[in-house]
Every structure is written in C-alpha cells, then in structure tokens.
GROMACS .gro file of C-alpha atoms in nm:
model
  196
    1MET     CA    1  12.457 -10.539  15.709
    2SER     CA    2  12.500 -10.175  15.832
    3ILE     CA    3  12.762  -9.939  15.705
    4GLN     CA    4  12.880  -9.703  15.963
    5LEU     CA    5  13.000  -9.341  15.872
    6PRO     CA    6  13.305  -9.230  16.050
    7LEU     CA    7  13.275  -9.118  16.415
    8GLY     CA    8  13.491  -8.837  16.519
    9ASP     CA    9  13.861  -8.807  16.452
   10ASN     CA   10  14.013  -9.085  16.652
   11THR     CA   11  14.362  -9.094  16.485
   12ASN     CA   12  14.516  -9.257  16.777
   13SER     CA   13  14.348  -9.594  16.690
   14THR     CA   14  14.463  -9.714  16.360
   15THR     CA   15  14.349 -10.054  16.220
   16THR     CA   16  14.611 -10.195  15.951
   17LEU     CA   17  14.498 -10.442  15.681
   18VAL     CA   18  14.718 -10.613  15.429
   19ILE     CA   19  14.569 -10.653  15.085
   20THR     CA   20  14.726 -10.919  14.856
   21LYS     CA   21  14.645 -10.955  14.485
   22ILE     CA   22  14.747 -11.297  14.344
   23GLY     CA   23  14.820 -11.353  13.986
   24HIS     CA   24  14.751 -11.001  13.886
   25PHE     CA   25  14.881 -11.071  13.515
   26LEU     CA   26  14.615 -11.343  13.494
   27LYS     CA   27  14.255 -11.357  13.456
   28ASN     CA   28  14.012 -11.402  13.756
   29ASP     CA   29  14.248 -11.267  14.013
   30GLU     CA   30  14.182 -11.317  14.377
   31GLU     CA   31  14.249 -11.076  14.652
   32ILE     CA   32  14.268 -11.156  15.023
   33ILE     CA   33  14.267 -10.905  15.305
   34THR     CA   34  14.423 -10.997  15.629
   35GLY     CA   35  14.514 -10.854  15.958
   36THR     CA   36  14.882 -10.777  16.023
   37ASP     CA   37  14.890 -11.107  16.215
   38GLY     CA   38  14.783 -11.296  15.887
   39THR     CA   39  14.439 -11.363  16.007
   40LEU     CA   40  14.192 -11.379  15.699
   41LEU     CA   41  13.917 -11.105  15.736
   42PHE     CA   42  13.780 -11.068  15.371
   43PHE     CA   43  13.861 -11.192  15.018
   44VAL     CA   44  13.748 -11.059  14.676
   45THR     CA   45  13.636 -11.272  14.384
   46GLU     CA   46  13.575 -11.147  14.017
   47SER     CA   47  13.256 -11.308  13.901
   48LYS     CA   48  13.241 -11.109  13.581
   49SER     CA   49  13.482 -10.866  13.416
   50ASN     CA   50  13.271 -10.567  13.556
   51ARG     CA   51  13.178 -10.727  13.893
   52ARG     CA   52  13.363 -10.816  14.208
   53ILE     CA   53  13.229 -10.968  14.539
   54LEU     CA   54  13.366 -10.893  14.873
   55ARG     CA   55  13.323 -11.213  15.103
   56ASP     CA   56  13.393 -11.305  15.454
   57PRO     CA   57  13.634 -11.576  15.553
   58ASN     CA   58  13.353 -11.842  15.497
   59GLY     CA   59  13.274 -11.713  15.160
   60TYR     CA   60  12.950 -11.546  15.246
   61PRO     CA   61  12.889 -11.247  15.003
   62LEU     CA   62  12.900 -10.915  15.181
   63LEU     CA   63  12.921 -10.652  14.916
   64THR     CA   64  12.907 -10.658  14.530
   65ILE     CA   65  13.096 -10.388  14.333
   66TYR     CA   66  12.954 -10.345  13.984
   67GLU     CA   67  13.106 -10.125  13.717
   68HIS     CA   68  12.834  -9.960  13.502
   69HIS     CA   69  12.937  -9.816  13.171
   70GLU     CA   70  12.738  -9.584  12.956
   71TRP     CA   71  12.831  -9.424  12.617
   72PHE     CA   72  12.938  -9.057  12.665
   73SER     CA   73  12.919  -9.040  13.026
   74ILE     CA   74  13.144  -9.100  13.334
   75ASP     CA   75  13.159  -9.469  13.446
   76GLU     CA   76  12.966  -9.523  13.771
   77TYR     CA   77  13.068  -9.789  14.026
   78ARG     CA   78  12.789  -9.927  14.245
   79ILE     CA   79  12.813 -10.106  14.583
   80PHE     CA   80  12.534 -10.337  14.662
   81ARG     CA   81  12.450 -10.544  14.975
   82GLY     CA   82  12.511 -10.923  14.926
   83ASP     CA   83  12.570 -11.070  14.581
   84SER     CA   84  12.280 -10.915  14.408
   85ILE     CA   85  12.275 -10.609  14.180
   86ASP     CA   86  11.916 -10.548  14.246
   87GLN     CA   87  11.840 -10.177  14.294
   88SER     CA   88  11.676 -10.244  14.626
   89ASN     CA   89  12.019 -10.351  14.760
   90LEU     CA   90  12.202 -10.041  14.631
   91LEU     CA   91  12.404  -9.877  14.901
   92TRP     CA   92  12.671  -9.658  14.767
   93THR     CA   93  12.767  -9.514  14.407
   94ALA     CA   94  13.102  -9.371  14.304
   95ASN     CA   95  13.236  -9.199  13.997
   96ALA     CA   96  13.529  -8.989  13.884
   97SER     CA   97  13.536  -8.626  13.990
   98SER     CA   98  13.635  -8.522  13.635
   99ILE     CA   99  13.586  -8.644  13.288
  100PHE     CA  100  13.948  -8.616  13.204
  101GLU     CA  101  14.110  -8.962  13.204
  102PHE     CA  102  14.421  -8.876  13.409
  103SER     CA  103  14.212  -8.771  13.705
  104SER     CA  104  14.237  -9.019  14.000
  105ILE     CA  105  13.985  -8.855  14.220
  106MET     CA  106  13.650  -9.025  14.282
  107ASP     CA  107  13.342  -8.898  14.461
  108VAL     CA  108  13.141  -9.155  14.676
  109PHE     CA  109  12.777  -9.100  14.743
  110ALA     CA  110  12.527  -9.271  14.988
  111VAL     CA  111  12.221  -9.382  14.808
  112THR     CA  112  12.030  -9.163  15.045
  113ASN     CA  113  12.217  -8.861  14.936
  114MET     CA  114  11.980  -8.795  14.637
  115ALA     CA  115  12.117  -8.439  14.568
  116ARG     CA  116  12.466  -8.586  14.552
  117LYS     CA  117  12.606  -8.255  14.711
  118PRO     CA  118  12.827  -8.287  14.876
  119CYS     CA  119  12.977  -8.617  14.839
  120ASP     CA  120  12.995  -8.843  15.143
  121PHE     CA  121  13.348  -8.968  15.078
  122LYS     CA  122  13.623  -8.881  14.845
  123ILE     CA  123  13.912  -9.098  14.711
  124LYS     CA  124  14.230  -8.905  14.607
  125LYS     CA  125  14.546  -9.037  14.446
  126LYS     CA  126  14.820  -8.780  14.351
  127LEU     CA  127  14.983  -8.805  14.008
  128PHE     CA  128  15.294  -9.061  14.024
  129SER     CA  129  15.221  -9.139  14.403
  130GLU     CA  130  15.204  -9.485  14.551
  131SER     CA  131  14.956  -9.378  14.807
  132TYR     CA  132  14.594  -9.275  14.789
  133TYR     CA  133  14.356  -9.144  15.050
  134PHE     CA  134  13.991  -9.177  15.158
  135HIS     CA  135  13.860  -8.846  15.287
  136SER     CA  136  13.512  -8.791  15.474
  137GLY     CA  137  13.319  -8.576  15.214
  138ASP     CA  138  13.498  -8.275  15.074
  139SER     CA  139  13.691  -8.219  15.402
  140ASP     CA  140  14.066  -8.273  15.470
  141ALA     CA  141  13.979  -8.539  15.737
  142VAL     CA  142  14.141  -8.863  15.626
  143VAL     CA  143  13.952  -9.178  15.700
  144ALA     CA  144  14.199  -9.437  15.562
  145LYS     CA  145  14.526  -9.445  15.356
  146ILE     CA  146  14.647  -9.723  15.120
  147LYS     CA  147  14.996  -9.791  14.974
  148THR     CA  148  15.165 -10.039  14.759
  149ILE     CA  149  15.460 -10.223  14.938
  150ASN     CA  150  15.740 -10.450  14.836
  151LYS     CA  151  15.666 -10.360  14.483
  152LEU     CA  152  15.973 -10.519  14.310
  153GLN     CA  153  15.962 -10.840  14.529
  154ASN     CA  154  15.587 -10.897  14.464
  155PHE     CA  155  15.633 -10.829  14.087
  156LEU     CA  156  15.853 -11.125  14.070
  157LYS     CA  157  15.605 -11.338  14.245
  158LEU     CA  158  15.317 -11.246  14.021
  159LYS     CA  159  15.141 -11.068  14.321
  160GLU     CA  160  15.073 -10.722  14.464
  161THR     CA  161  15.068 -10.628  14.814
  162ARG     CA  162  14.905 -10.307  14.964
  163ARG     CA  163  14.892 -10.171  15.329
  164LEU     CA  164  14.552 -10.026  15.424
  165GLU     CA  165  14.562  -9.806  15.739
  166ILE     CA  166  14.222  -9.694  15.880
  167PHE     CA  167  14.232  -9.395  16.114
  168GLN     CA  168  13.859  -9.358  16.199
  169GLU     CA  169  13.590  -9.557  16.341
  170VAL     CA  170  13.430  -9.686  16.018
  171ASP     CA  171  13.301 -10.025  15.883
  172LEU     CA  172  13.610 -10.207  15.757
  173SER     CA  173  13.413 -10.391  15.472
  174PHE     CA  174  13.297 -10.052  15.333
  175ILE     CA  175  13.649  -9.918  15.332
  176VAL     CA  176  13.770 -10.238  15.160
  177ALA     CA  177  13.498 -10.194  14.915
  178LEU     CA  178  13.608  -9.841  14.815
  179TYR     CA  179  13.953  -9.990  14.766
  180VAL     CA  180  13.812 -10.228  14.519
  181VAL     CA  181  13.601  -9.943  14.338
  182HIS     CA  182  13.927  -9.748  14.288
  183ASP     CA  183  14.128 -10.054  14.188
  184MET     CA  184  13.857 -10.126  13.916
  185PHE     CA  185  13.854  -9.765  13.817
  186GLU     CA  186  14.237  -9.763  13.755
  187GLU     CA  187  14.230 -10.091  13.582
  188THR     CA  188  13.980  -9.961  13.334
  189LYS     CA  189  14.178  -9.657  13.263
  190ARG     CA  190  14.479  -9.882  13.189
  191ARG     CA  191  14.289 -10.115  12.970
  192ARG     CA  192  14.149  -9.812  12.763
  193ARG     CA  193  14.509  -9.677  12.717
  194ARG     CA  194  14.631 -10.008  12.594
  195ARG     CA  195  14.364 -10.004  12.319
  196ARG     CA  196  14.488  -9.704  12.173
   0.00000   0.00000   0.00000
C-alpha cells in the first residue's frame, strides 16, 4: 500500500469523514470511519492495549499502530504496513514534540527521514480546544482538521463522534492512522494522570 504525501494546497476539495468510537468507557472499543453518507470506509480494532489495527470494510488489515514505551524517554508511536510490527513493515514514527506532559503537539516522521529533521507532519492541539490540526511538516499548511461533535448527546449514548476534514490530496488511511496515533497519545496521558 502506498502512502501519498500531500500534493499542492487544494483547499477547494475537502473530504469529510465521520469517526465514531463505540463504548469508550469499556475495554476493546471499536471505531468506525464512514463518509458523510454513512458508507463504511474503515474501522479500527484494538488487539492489545498498546496496539490498534486499521482495517478496510472487509476486515483486511491496512495499518497497525503500535505504542512503544521506554523508561525515561518519550513514548514513540509506530505505523506499520498490514497487521505485523516487523521492522521491515515500518512506515512512519511519531512522538511528542516536548517531554512535558501537557504538550499536545506531535511530530511525525517517514521511515526514510533518517535525520528526523524537519518532521514530515505535525499534529497540533491547542489547550482546552475541541479541535486539532494536521500540518505538512513545520509549515502552516493544514492537511486535515478533526473536531469532536455532539459531545453531550454522544456521552449519554456511550459513544464519541468526531468529524475529520481533509483539505489536501493525501492518502485517507494515513490521515486516519494519524488520528489514531494522537488518540492513543491522549489516552496514555489521561491514564497516567489517573494513577497519581
């Protein structure tokens, strides 16, 4: 599967996806990703606490997102082709831009970017904001934006709904995988705060 980088700045062509997380207070949540017409495009399953798999509508594994922990270092999130975490299938890595826990900025690197300078993508979420943004490298060019919608209504239904708007020509599965990376990152921060 090829992952395309953004081509140009075609903000007149926006693709909108809807991401619904079901049973987010329970274990083994499942997330479904649809078009605005309700057509199923992808879904995400959790195979282990530190691993999620992005699948196509038929259940075929497209990408695996793996959360790698090491003592005294920033957690790293790795995106692999298929359902394997073999190093030969590694495509992308992501980590927090800062060691400070309140930071919600992540840098994303292609596996071919050996120097890791600059980053290939950046994920930014402002403090107390419901939205966060996917940028191309260190630039201000926004590739995609995601926002939680119908928050109170969905809370009562034990689900969470987000709207993902993609502004540039980019592989949809890759952007969804970046969403999963950031979601895992935020969940890990919340889990650590609860342990204190």
